[in-house]
Amino acid sequence: MTAPRTLYDKIWDDHVVHQAEDGTCLLYIDRHLVHEVTSPQAFEGLRMTGRRVRAPEKTIAVPDHNVPTTLDRANAATMTEDSRIQVEALDKNARDFGINYYPVSDVRQGIVHIVGPEQGWTLPGMTVVCGDSHTATHGAFGALAHGIGTSEVEHVLATQTLIQRKGKNMKVEITGSLMPGVTAKDITLSVIGATGTAGGTGYVIEYCGQAIRELSMEGRMTVCNMAIEGGARAGLIAPDEKTFAYCMGRPHAPKGAKWEAAVAYWKTLFSDEGAHWDKVVTLKGEDIAPVVTWGTSPEDVLPITGVVPAAADFTGGKVEAAQRSLDYMGLTPGMKLTDIKIDTVFIGSCTNGRIEDLRAAAAILKGKKIKDGMRAMVVPGSGLVRAQAEEEGLAQIFLDAGFEWRLAGCSMCLAMNPDQLKPGERCAATSNRNFEGRQGRGGRTHLLSPAMAAAAAITGHLTDVRTLM
Amino acid sequence: MDKFTRLTGIAAPMPLVNIDTDMIIPKQFLKTIQRSGLGKNLFDEMRYTQDGAEIPDFVLNQPAYRSAEIIIAGDNFGCGSSREHAPWALLDFGIRCVISTSFADIFYNNCFKNGILPIVMPQEVVDVLMADARKGANARVTVDLEAQTVTTSDGQSFAFDVDGHRKHCLINGLDDIGLTLEKAASIDAFESRNTALRPWA
Ligand code: SF4
């Protein structure tokens, strides 16, 4: 009998191609997702060495980081020269190497981490990599998924494997149920608040417990998406009936007898009783409140009912960092978080750009108007999310409320396309990073859930969404 | 990656110390989508005036050194940022070997990944090589990686050290990908096992 194993152990074991004496492994990669920013030199490397893509059928590319999300983006003039060159390079590389591709003009185009699951590329038990740190998102399916660098992108393209050392096992359990108004985003931010941005360094996290089981697949993707902000290499959630139901019928999911065989295998993907954990963190679902970030690190998390902290509330190196955050964010210690005025609201990104996120925001916005002078935008995570939201009438709710209704892409999650904050502008954002300058030089970011973002858009300041429900 | 075994070529003297990666390839050329093509901007700010004209004094603009394959450099070559664009630019110009008393760490590693041989020599040897390089195009230096020697145009030979694994990779033209591809049989075997076990994947 083999020793009890974690879910991570099982997926790892099933993908080891070769193990060197020093423990370094060659790991087989089932799905390689590619976008325009981190791939050009990797393809160039293949050309220079006369190599081909080993498994083009397992390689999926989509442009997302650079592409404008305004309705006129078919007009090339909406892109800067170097962005356009990067997108065109991806077009050409996809064609030349024969990989799966969703160009900007395709309705299925969107953020790579939304497109992968939506098209059924991401399935339980797989290894998934992408030259992007938020690849952890795919862990929601019980897939081992993480970001890689450009030289590794080339390595995977050429060999369909990655040179890796195994990480440690960490269990994050969320017991009980969430209270009304509390979402997956609040869970994932609260975990980072509790463990810090380095708390997961060297680990692969498995999220479990009743509150995680009760989440939809969309919610689980939100939780795993930010495993990286907690320092972890990857986040995982064991697949269950909800996972199977989500995957069934997707374009690239197995069908018929293969489907049956797949489900039988997927049902073995859970951490065994008695498996060894190097670290365990437990939070009570009932204790989690709607949260926001106040500073410039994702660990600067507080319940919306709180006040802005003072640098002196911290210890060690964090004192200086907190002071720098307060200065950058233009906040005074002691002020109520709900008194922080907002001028921009961004709903979207690979963290919260899925249909359920749009439903949650629309539920708050229905029949209401955004605050005068507020700049608010909804950027669906993919063309298909956008289409579905239009069908469900959500788009009209956003438009009636005064939101811009955009095309799919990364948009204001990072300042690489035309959507940027100006210095001093303050944004309530459903994305995942609040670093200095992340949304534009001098821009200030407060991370929160889609429902909380909608609430802030209405009132013009950070708001406890529960007061509007 | 191109193999490196034995090279006889023109050596360009660059006695300046602390030649950093920004001098090797300035920031404005990092937005490229390619590794190749950077050679024309190698040492851009030392090589061209503001309006793009060649600065005749710069060593690589001099007729004798326009097709140099080796650089004899001052201390601490390659310091600064970790940009892999620096070795990419050297390689694209045609430089396969740099000899100095010392190199910045990351640059040193990046060279091996890109088929360039960086050689550390004591000051007195670098002085001899520098004087030899100054003789111009007819004075060809020979770098023999297998024998681990550098030989001047007049036959003086000097031994150098190099890590055994890196030497193996350079001589055989192996990068990480090359090494992994040596295990192609294991990957093939894994794939056939996998197709049987998990046909949906
Ligand atoms: S939405 Fe943001 S975090 Fe996600 S892939 Fe795009 S830029 Fe990265």
XYZ file of C-alpha atoms and ligand atoms in Angstrom:
678
model
C 0.000 0.000 0.000
C 1.284 3.444 -0.836
C 1.511 6.091 1.860
C -1.378 8.573 1.997
C -0.816 11.378 -0.504
C -2.136 14.889 -0.998
C -3.872 15.963 -4.183
C -0.674 17.792 -5.163
C 1.398 14.646 -4.573
C -0.944 12.627 -6.788
C -0.917 15.030 -9.729
C 2.844 15.434 -9.413
C 3.477 11.687 -9.335
C 1.341 11.184 -12.426
C 3.429 13.678 -14.433
C 7.040 12.843 -13.611
C 8.861 11.951 -16.820
C 12.283 11.686 -15.268
C 13.803 12.263 -11.849
C 17.468 13.255 -11.498
C 19.616 12.154 -8.558
C 19.405 15.604 -6.964
C 15.592 15.374 -6.942
C 15.009 17.696 -9.891
C 12.171 16.385 -12.018
C 11.153 16.671 -15.584
C 7.405 17.214 -15.365
C 5.064 16.571 -18.277
C 2.819 19.506 -19.191
C -0.730 18.760 -20.381
C -1.752 22.288 -21.353
C 0.391 25.263 -22.281
C -1.397 28.604 -22.453
C 0.335 31.421 -24.274
C -0.225 35.175 -24.516
C 1.471 37.936 -26.471
C 3.753 39.512 -23.860
C 5.925 36.680 -22.570
C 6.076 34.501 -25.668
C 7.751 36.334 -28.596
C 11.370 35.551 -27.634
C 10.439 31.961 -26.887
C 9.081 31.447 -30.412
C 12.079 33.323 -31.753
C 14.278 30.855 -29.878
C 12.547 27.963 -31.609
C 13.158 29.576 -34.979
C 16.822 30.216 -34.251
C 17.404 26.599 -33.267
C 15.170 25.094 -35.919
C 12.933 23.493 -33.292
C 9.200 22.926 -33.556
C 6.424 23.032 -30.980
C 6.349 19.482 -29.679
C 2.624 19.360 -28.953
C 0.795 22.138 -30.842
C -2.531 20.451 -30.030
C -1.862 21.069 -26.309
C -0.770 24.664 -26.830
C -3.372 27.429 -26.752
C -2.692 31.100 -27.477
C -4.780 34.223 -27.023
C -3.830 37.918 -26.953
C -5.144 39.684 -23.838
C -2.672 41.934 -21.974
C -2.109 44.565 -24.656
C -5.379 44.612 -26.511
C -7.624 47.635 -26.122
C -11.109 46.833 -24.786
C -12.894 49.794 -26.322
C -15.555 49.046 -28.919
C -13.443 50.554 -31.699
C -10.490 48.236 -31.203
C -10.756 46.753 -34.677
C -9.103 50.024 -35.660
C -5.360 49.379 -35.285
C -4.784 53.014 -34.349
C -6.213 52.291 -30.872
C -3.021 50.377 -30.033
C 0.448 51.739 -29.439
C 3.118 50.655 -31.889
C 4.883 48.166 -29.608
C 1.595 46.630 -28.408
C 0.477 46.151 -31.981
C 3.777 44.496 -32.854
C 3.438 42.065 -29.951
C -0.112 41.102 -30.916
C 0.870 40.690 -34.569
C 3.825 38.544 -33.524
C 1.442 36.228 -31.668
C -0.814 36.033 -34.751
C 2.170 34.988 -36.823
C 3.634 32.578 -34.284
C 0.289 30.841 -33.821
C 0.011 30.440 -37.585
C 3.615 29.366 -38.197
C 3.696 26.811 -35.395
C 0.141 25.552 -35.846
C -1.063 26.047 -32.283
C -4.653 26.641 -31.176
C -5.445 30.333 -31.410
C -8.216 32.774 -30.544
C -7.383 36.060 -32.299
C -8.744 39.431 -31.181
C -11.526 39.168 -33.769
C -12.789 35.818 -32.378
C -15.786 35.961 -30.017
C -14.011 33.390 -27.814
C -11.033 35.732 -27.263
C -10.492 36.891 -23.705
C -8.155 36.706 -20.743
C -6.111 33.540 -21.098
C -7.148 32.246 -17.637
C -10.821 32.674 -18.456
C -10.639 31.238 -21.963
C -8.792 28.058 -20.875
C -11.510 26.734 -18.548
C -14.338 28.124 -20.686
C -13.212 26.144 -23.727
C -12.641 22.975 -21.707
C -8.866 23.035 -22.136
C -8.375 23.038 -18.383
C -9.480 19.745 -16.818
C -8.958 18.065 -13.429
C -5.660 16.327 -12.771
C -3.807 18.170 -15.522
C -0.604 20.157 -15.366
C -1.178 23.622 -16.815
C 1.436 26.340 -17.351
C 1.453 29.819 -18.852
C 3.948 32.658 -18.939
C 1.813 34.508 -16.418
C 1.705 34.267 -12.642
C -2.088 34.047 -12.391
C -2.047 30.635 -14.012
C -2.871 29.452 -10.486
C -6.510 30.168 -11.458
C -6.765 26.782 -13.171
C -6.100 25.057 -9.850
C -9.825 25.470 -9.149
C -10.320 22.340 -11.269
C -7.845 20.265 -9.312
C -5.205 20.960 -11.973
C -1.614 21.742 -11.011
C -1.195 25.155 -12.601
C 1.481 27.801 -12.296
C 3.263 30.641 -14.045
C 6.631 30.320 -15.830
C 9.253 32.670 -17.349
C 10.054 33.219 -21.026
C 12.959 30.754 -21.154
C 10.655 28.148 -19.591
C 7.941 28.984 -22.124
C 10.451 28.059 -24.808
C 11.373 24.910 -22.897
C 7.735 23.801 -22.707
C 7.073 24.661 -26.346
C 10.049 22.555 -27.427
C 9.767 19.635 -25.013
C 6.248 19.725 -23.456
C 8.037 19.375 -20.117
C 9.296 21.635 -17.376
C 12.294 21.209 -15.081
C 10.899 21.493 -11.550
C 11.605 20.713 -7.930
C 8.646 19.671 -5.851
C 7.114 22.232 -3.492
C 5.725 21.665 0.015
C 2.105 20.948 0.890
C -0.029 23.571 2.607
C -3.680 23.144 3.555
C -5.968 26.158 3.844
C -9.310 25.137 5.292
C -12.323 27.438 5.380
C -14.843 25.877 7.726
C -18.588 26.572 7.890
C -20.500 28.825 5.503
C -20.052 32.396 4.331
C -22.409 35.091 5.589
C -24.605 37.015 3.082
C -22.661 39.618 1.104
C -19.380 37.724 1.515
C -17.799 36.200 -1.582
C -14.899 34.118 -2.883
C -12.859 37.310 -3.275
C -13.272 38.027 0.424
C -12.063 34.511 1.228
C -8.944 34.758 -0.882
C -8.056 38.268 0.329
C -8.689 37.253 3.942
C -6.364 34.265 3.582
C -3.605 36.545 2.271
C -4.349 38.996 5.078
C -3.896 36.161 7.571
C -0.789 34.520 6.080
C 0.957 37.463 4.394
C 2.233 37.687 0.838
C 5.124 35.359 1.658
C 3.041 32.920 3.733
C 2.750 30.488 0.864
C 6.307 30.784 -0.477
C 7.636 27.345 -1.383
C 4.195 25.738 -1.027
C 1.374 24.545 -3.166
C -1.871 25.388 -1.365
C -4.912 23.140 -1.322
C -8.045 25.061 -0.362
C -10.679 22.917 1.308
C -13.516 22.971 3.818
C -17.245 23.517 3.633
C -17.102 27.155 2.477
C -14.880 26.163 -0.462
C -17.128 23.211 -1.377
C -20.109 25.582 -1.363
C -18.476 27.926 -3.884
C -19.337 27.733 -7.585
C -16.550 26.977 -10.060
C -16.294 30.698 -10.788
C -15.794 31.404 -7.094
C -13.195 28.661 -6.796
C -11.270 30.181 -9.693
C -11.282 33.525 -7.863
C -9.836 31.861 -4.758
C -7.066 29.992 -6.608
C -6.265 32.995 -8.812
C -4.757 34.835 -5.869
C -2.738 31.921 -4.456
C 0.215 33.665 -6.071
C -0.407 36.869 -4.101
C -0.106 34.670 -1.018
C 3.324 33.611 -2.284
C 2.306 30.077 -3.253
C 3.432 28.495 -6.481
C -0.045 27.151 -7.116
C -3.474 26.773 -5.501
C -5.623 23.669 -5.794
C -9.178 22.607 -5.036
C -10.161 18.947 -5.261
C -12.625 18.315 -8.112
C -16.196 17.288 -7.262
C -19.617 17.050 -8.949
C -19.653 20.819 -9.522
C -16.333 20.560 -11.326
C -17.556 17.726 -13.531
C -20.787 19.590 -14.303
C -18.810 22.688 -15.334
C -16.523 20.692 -17.630
C -19.191 18.544 -19.259
C -19.980 19.522 -22.831
C -17.220 22.165 -23.118
C -15.671 22.182 -26.623
C -12.405 20.486 -25.588
C -13.717 18.304 -22.772
C -13.822 14.552 -23.449
C -17.059 12.976 -24.696
C -18.708 9.552 -24.446
C -16.572 6.690 -23.140
C -13.595 9.011 -22.681
C -15.718 11.231 -20.487
C -16.708 8.272 -18.304
C -13.070 7.194 -17.987
C -12.032 10.758 -17.184
C -14.620 11.146 -14.424
C -13.599 7.810 -12.901
C -9.995 9.064 -12.755
C -10.970 12.529 -11.528
C -12.825 10.941 -8.614
C -9.479 9.659 -7.299
C -8.131 13.210 -7.098
C -8.385 14.173 -3.440
C -6.003 14.325 -0.508
C -5.969 11.000 1.315
C -6.905 10.742 4.963
C -3.657 11.020 6.931
C -1.679 12.742 4.156
C 1.201 14.878 5.383
C 0.810 18.677 5.446
C 3.833 20.921 5.948
C 1.591 23.788 7.013
C -2.087 24.179 7.885
C -4.146 27.375 8.101
C -7.793 27.382 9.164
C -10.280 30.236 8.917
C -13.925 30.188 9.956
C -16.260 31.026 7.089
C -18.628 32.913 9.423
C -15.791 35.182 10.554
C -14.972 36.444 7.066
C -16.384 39.897 6.329
C -16.447 41.812 3.049
C -12.897 43.160 2.859
C -10.910 45.836 1.016
C -7.204 46.564 0.734
C -5.999 49.886 2.078
C -2.293 49.731 1.087
C -0.036 48.717 -1.777
C 0.369 45.047 -0.974
C -2.402 42.462 -1.325
C -1.822 41.531 2.334
C -2.987 45.002 3.424
C -6.493 43.662 3.943
C -9.145 44.846 6.393
C -12.870 44.273 6.896
C -14.803 47.177 5.379
C -16.013 48.061 8.879
C -12.432 48.905 9.924
C -10.278 52.036 9.960
C -7.041 52.934 8.156
C -4.173 51.632 10.300
C -1.133 53.611 11.456
C 2.422 52.556 10.618
C 2.964 52.081 14.356
C 0.369 49.290 14.353
C 2.935 47.116 12.583
C 6.282 45.626 13.556
C 9.671 45.127 11.918
C 10.200 46.011 8.277
C 6.464 46.389 7.792
C 6.472 49.713 9.716
C 8.349 51.485 6.963
C 6.420 49.701 4.230
C 3.102 50.685 5.849
C 4.165 54.331 6.060
C 5.193 54.288 2.419
C 1.820 52.708 1.524
C -0.110 55.308 3.501
C 1.789 58.122 1.791
C 1.352 56.622 -1.652
C -2.339 55.936 -1.050
C -2.895 59.383 0.459
C -4.623 58.035 3.552
C -4.698 59.213 7.182
C -4.539 56.654 9.992
C -7.800 56.314 11.887
C -10.109 57.345 9.068
C -12.984 54.965 8.426
C -12.469 52.812 5.344
C -16.006 53.714 4.287
C -14.952 57.387 4.155
C -12.405 56.732 1.376
C -13.691 58.461 -1.760
C -13.380 56.678 -5.108
C -13.317 58.175 -8.601
C -12.893 55.036 -10.722
C -14.443 51.569 -10.571
C -13.031 48.641 -12.517
C -14.922 45.350 -12.674
C -13.080 42.654 -14.596
C -9.726 40.751 -14.734
C -8.912 37.057 -14.463
C -9.823 37.290 -10.771
C -13.362 38.598 -11.207
C -14.268 38.827 -14.888
C -16.540 35.778 -15.100
C -20.329 35.655 -15.513
C -21.037 35.121 -11.833
C -18.977 38.195 -10.962
C -20.996 40.280 -13.379
C -24.226 38.867 -11.949
C -23.147 39.805 -8.425
C -22.304 43.370 -9.452
C -25.470 43.753 -11.538
C -27.616 42.572 -8.607
C -26.395 45.564 -6.590
C -26.607 48.022 -9.498
C -30.068 47.094 -10.759
C -32.222 50.210 -10.997
C -29.481 52.420 -9.521
C -27.122 55.049 -10.922
C -23.431 55.479 -10.306
C -22.274 58.580 -8.469
C -21.914 61.760 -10.554
C -18.438 62.112 -12.047
C -17.589 58.464 -11.414
C -15.700 56.646 -14.185
C -16.885 53.050 -14.073
C -16.241 50.185 -16.446
C -17.099 46.535 -16.755
C -14.631 44.517 -18.794
C -15.901 40.944 -19.298
C -13.193 38.294 -19.092
C -14.014 36.844 -22.499
C -16.169 37.489 -25.528
C -18.428 34.625 -24.444
C -18.885 36.066 -20.936
C -19.808 39.320 -22.629
C -22.330 37.619 -24.900
C -23.911 35.741 -22.024
C -24.173 38.883 -19.909
C -25.927 40.623 -22.777
C -28.335 37.717 -23.102
C -29.108 37.783 -19.387
C -29.782 41.521 -19.502
C -26.804 42.340 -17.267
C -25.178 44.575 -19.880
C -28.263 46.775 -19.913
C -28.196 47.081 -16.131
C -24.566 48.250 -16.270
C -25.245 50.676 -19.102
C -28.347 52.072 -17.382
C -26.356 52.574 -14.198
C -23.724 54.548 -16.113
C -20.990 51.941 -16.564
C -18.990 51.514 -19.746
C -19.564 48.087 -21.266
C -16.288 46.927 -22.788
C -14.837 44.169 -24.950
C -12.761 41.394 -23.363
C -9.157 41.760 -22.165
C -6.948 42.499 -19.169
C -7.747 46.204 -19.411
C -7.175 48.193 -16.265
C -5.764 45.252 -14.313
C -2.350 46.391 -15.497
C -1.188 49.509 -17.237
C -0.139 47.875 -20.494
C -3.016 48.968 -22.684
C -4.863 52.279 -23.013
C -6.919 51.779 -19.789
C -4.872 53.447 -17.061
C -5.273 55.547 -13.951
C -3.813 59.029 -13.854
C -1.627 60.084 -10.926
C -3.692 60.426 -7.756
C -6.798 58.739 -9.177
C -8.346 56.234 -6.805
C -9.885 53.032 -8.079
C -12.047 50.331 -6.540
C -10.867 47.318 -8.532
C -11.859 43.671 -8.649
C -8.396 42.693 -9.918
C -5.565 41.163 -7.897
C -2.673 43.582 -7.483
C -2.541 46.931 -5.764
C 1.180 47.602 -6.217
C 2.378 51.156 -6.779
C 1.710 52.086 -10.389
C 0.021 48.787 -11.237
C -3.018 50.497 -12.784
C -1.033 53.493 -14.029
C 1.704 55.683 -12.633
C 0.610 57.277 -9.361
C -2.771 55.486 -9.473
C -4.255 54.179 -6.210
C -5.931 50.798 -6.077
C -8.319 49.267 -3.531
C -8.973 45.591 -4.186
C -12.437 44.221 -3.432
C -15.210 41.933 -4.675
C -17.474 42.761 -7.648
C -20.455 43.407 -5.348
C -18.360 45.760 -3.213
C -17.083 47.508 -6.358
C -20.666 48.038 -7.506
C -21.572 49.470 -4.098
C -18.653 51.924 -4.252
C -19.702 53.004 -7.748
C -23.140 53.954 -6.436
C -22.066 55.815 -3.303
C -18.749 57.265 -4.485
C -16.842 55.865 -1.530
C -15.829 52.454 -0.231
C -19.048 50.931 1.061
C -20.189 47.900 3.008
C -22.260 46.153 0.367
C -24.454 44.638 3.094
C -25.994 48.074 3.699
C -27.298 48.089 0.110
C -28.710 44.563 0.098
C 22.452 26.832 -29.283
C 25.570 26.881 -31.505
C 28.430 24.647 -30.421
C 31.647 26.190 -29.207
C 34.770 24.091 -29.640
C 37.652 26.048 -31.133
C 37.606 29.587 -32.456
C 40.284 31.546 -34.299
C 39.281 35.125 -34.864
C 39.861 38.822 -34.515
C 39.934 40.102 -30.947
C 38.765 43.656 -30.250
C 40.485 45.485 -27.383
C 38.027 47.197 -24.969
C 40.137 48.157 -21.951
C 37.327 50.170 -20.306
C 36.358 48.766 -16.897
C 32.767 48.196 -15.750
C 31.174 47.919 -19.156
C 27.573 47.470 -18.022
C 24.570 45.915 -19.705
C 23.114 49.345 -20.415
C 26.214 50.150 -22.446
C 26.066 46.756 -24.140
C 22.417 47.237 -25.112
C 20.530 50.360 -23.961
C 16.990 50.162 -22.507
C 15.196 51.519 -25.544
C 15.942 48.311 -27.409
C 14.264 46.018 -24.876
C 10.750 46.326 -26.306
C 11.743 44.037 -29.106
C 9.951 40.775 -29.698
C 13.114 39.083 -30.867
C 16.431 37.893 -29.561
C 18.031 38.327 -32.945
C 18.565 41.661 -34.611
C 20.077 43.375 -31.571
C 23.606 43.309 -33.033
C 23.164 46.583 -34.858
C 22.482 48.290 -31.524
C 25.290 46.573 -29.619
C 27.144 49.291 -27.657
C 24.708 51.709 -29.312
C 25.583 54.842 -27.379
C 29.340 54.305 -27.699
C 29.071 53.332 -31.329
C 26.765 55.963 -32.833
C 26.169 59.693 -32.451
C 22.707 61.025 -31.503
C 21.758 61.218 -35.178
C 22.870 57.662 -35.868
C 26.239 58.285 -37.534
C 29.085 55.923 -36.666
C 31.700 57.223 -34.271
C 34.891 56.322 -36.174
C 37.056 55.980 -33.065
C 34.921 53.298 -31.473
C 36.766 50.026 -31.770
C 34.047 48.008 -33.532
C 33.699 50.792 -36.127
C 37.364 50.554 -37.091
C 38.014 48.550 -40.281
C 40.294 46.090 -38.486
C 37.678 45.106 -35.918
C 34.344 45.192 -37.751
C 34.199 41.421 -37.837
C 35.653 40.767 -34.391
C 34.503 37.543 -32.723
C 36.324 38.001 -29.433
C 36.415 40.929 -26.999
C 39.299 41.502 -24.615
C 37.737 43.630 -21.900
C 38.518 45.538 -18.722
C 37.383 44.436 -15.246
C 33.799 43.608 -14.336
C 32.363 43.224 -17.800
C 28.570 42.864 -17.996
C 27.575 44.483 -14.705
C 24.145 46.111 -14.299
C 20.756 44.600 -14.997
C 20.004 40.935 -15.619
C 18.742 41.517 -19.154
C 19.406 38.541 -21.375
C 19.372 41.076 -24.203
C 23.069 41.759 -23.497
C 24.373 38.347 -24.581
C 21.717 38.299 -27.333
C 23.188 41.526 -28.756
C 26.801 40.308 -28.521
C 25.927 37.050 -30.214
C 23.934 38.759 -32.943
C 26.936 40.963 -33.727
C 29.085 37.843 -33.947
C 30.934 37.871 -30.619
C 31.432 34.312 -29.311
C 33.999 34.898 -26.589
C 34.780 37.629 -24.039
C 37.986 37.597 -22.018
C 38.350 39.740 -18.900
C 39.737 39.683 -15.366
C 36.170 39.474 -14.009
C 32.523 39.360 -15.041
C 29.235 40.236 -13.365
C 27.600 37.046 -12.154
C 24.292 37.067 -13.994
C 25.867 38.157 -17.240
C 28.427 35.363 -16.893
C 25.625 32.785 -16.534
C 23.592 34.299 -19.338
C 26.570 33.971 -21.702
C 26.701 30.183 -21.306
C 22.942 29.943 -21.938
C 23.468 31.678 -25.246
C 26.549 29.982 -26.626
C 29.087 32.645 -25.629
C 32.253 31.653 -23.753
C 33.323 34.122 -21.036
C 36.910 33.540 -19.925
C 38.419 34.867 -16.703
C 42.191 35.471 -16.864
C 44.598 37.126 -14.447
C 45.494 40.765 -15.094
C 48.940 40.018 -16.563
C 47.441 37.629 -19.129
C 44.703 40.101 -20.042
C 47.453 42.693 -20.530
C 49.292 40.427 -22.991
C 46.055 39.630 -24.850
C 45.098 43.300 -24.937
C 48.454 44.222 -26.497
C 48.058 41.430 -29.031
C 44.512 42.528 -29.912
C 45.765 46.063 -30.561
C 47.820 44.743 -33.469
C 44.642 44.608 -35.555
C 43.061 42.206 -38.009
C 46.125 40.181 -38.821
C 46.660 39.192 -35.223
C 44.215 36.367 -34.741
C 43.642 34.814 -31.343
C 42.759 31.151 -30.945
C 40.424 30.004 -28.185
C 40.361 26.249 -27.715
C 37.639 25.201 -25.289
C 38.469 21.518 -25.392
C 42.114 22.162 -24.464
C 41.109 25.172 -22.296
C 43.747 27.426 -23.796
C 43.937 30.872 -25.363
C 46.795 31.380 -27.872
C 47.992 34.759 -29.117
C 48.947 35.517 -32.710
C 52.605 34.956 -31.879
C 52.044 31.607 -30.253
C 51.984 32.388 -26.519
C 49.499 30.020 -24.892
C 47.572 30.484 -21.616
C 45.373 27.973 -19.808
C 41.960 28.911 -18.362
C 39.393 27.337 -16.035
C 35.798 26.525 -16.856
C 33.118 24.544 -15.041
C 32.964 20.985 -16.427
C 29.198 20.881 -16.944
C 29.152 24.225 -18.720
C 32.045 23.169 -20.909
C 30.148 20.005 -21.837
C 27.042 22.027 -22.730
C 28.966 24.550 -24.857
C 31.022 21.955 -26.714
C 27.900 20.007 -27.549
C 25.721 23.061 -28.116
C 23.348 22.023 -25.332
C 21.088 24.469 -23.539
C 18.447 23.324 -20.995
C 16.218 22.477 -23.897
C 18.996 20.566 -25.599
C 19.616 18.618 -22.398
C 15.943 17.835 -21.976
C 15.736 16.737 -25.591
C 18.443 14.177 -24.795
C 15.684 12.566 -22.715
C 13.300 12.528 -25.680
C 12.901 8.770 -25.318
C 11.589 9.220 -21.764
C 9.175 11.892 -22.954
C 7.979 9.649 -25.791
C 7.488 6.771 -23.357
C 5.594 9.014 -20.953
C 3.334 10.212 -23.751
C 2.388 6.733 -24.886
C 1.708 5.657 -21.291
C -0.304 8.802 -20.763
C -2.382 8.387 -23.901
C -3.370 4.928 -22.723
C -4.098 5.998 -19.153
C -5.613 9.430 -19.684
C -6.723 9.623 -23.306
C -8.622 12.868 -22.665
C -5.510 14.779 -21.603
S -6.269 40.121 -15.913
Fe -4.522 41.004 -14.881
S -3.665 39.428 -13.615
Fe -5.035 38.473 -15.065
S -3.753 37.813 -16.757
Fe -4.521 39.844 -17.263
S -2.994 41.273 -16.483
Fe -2.565 39.285 -15.550
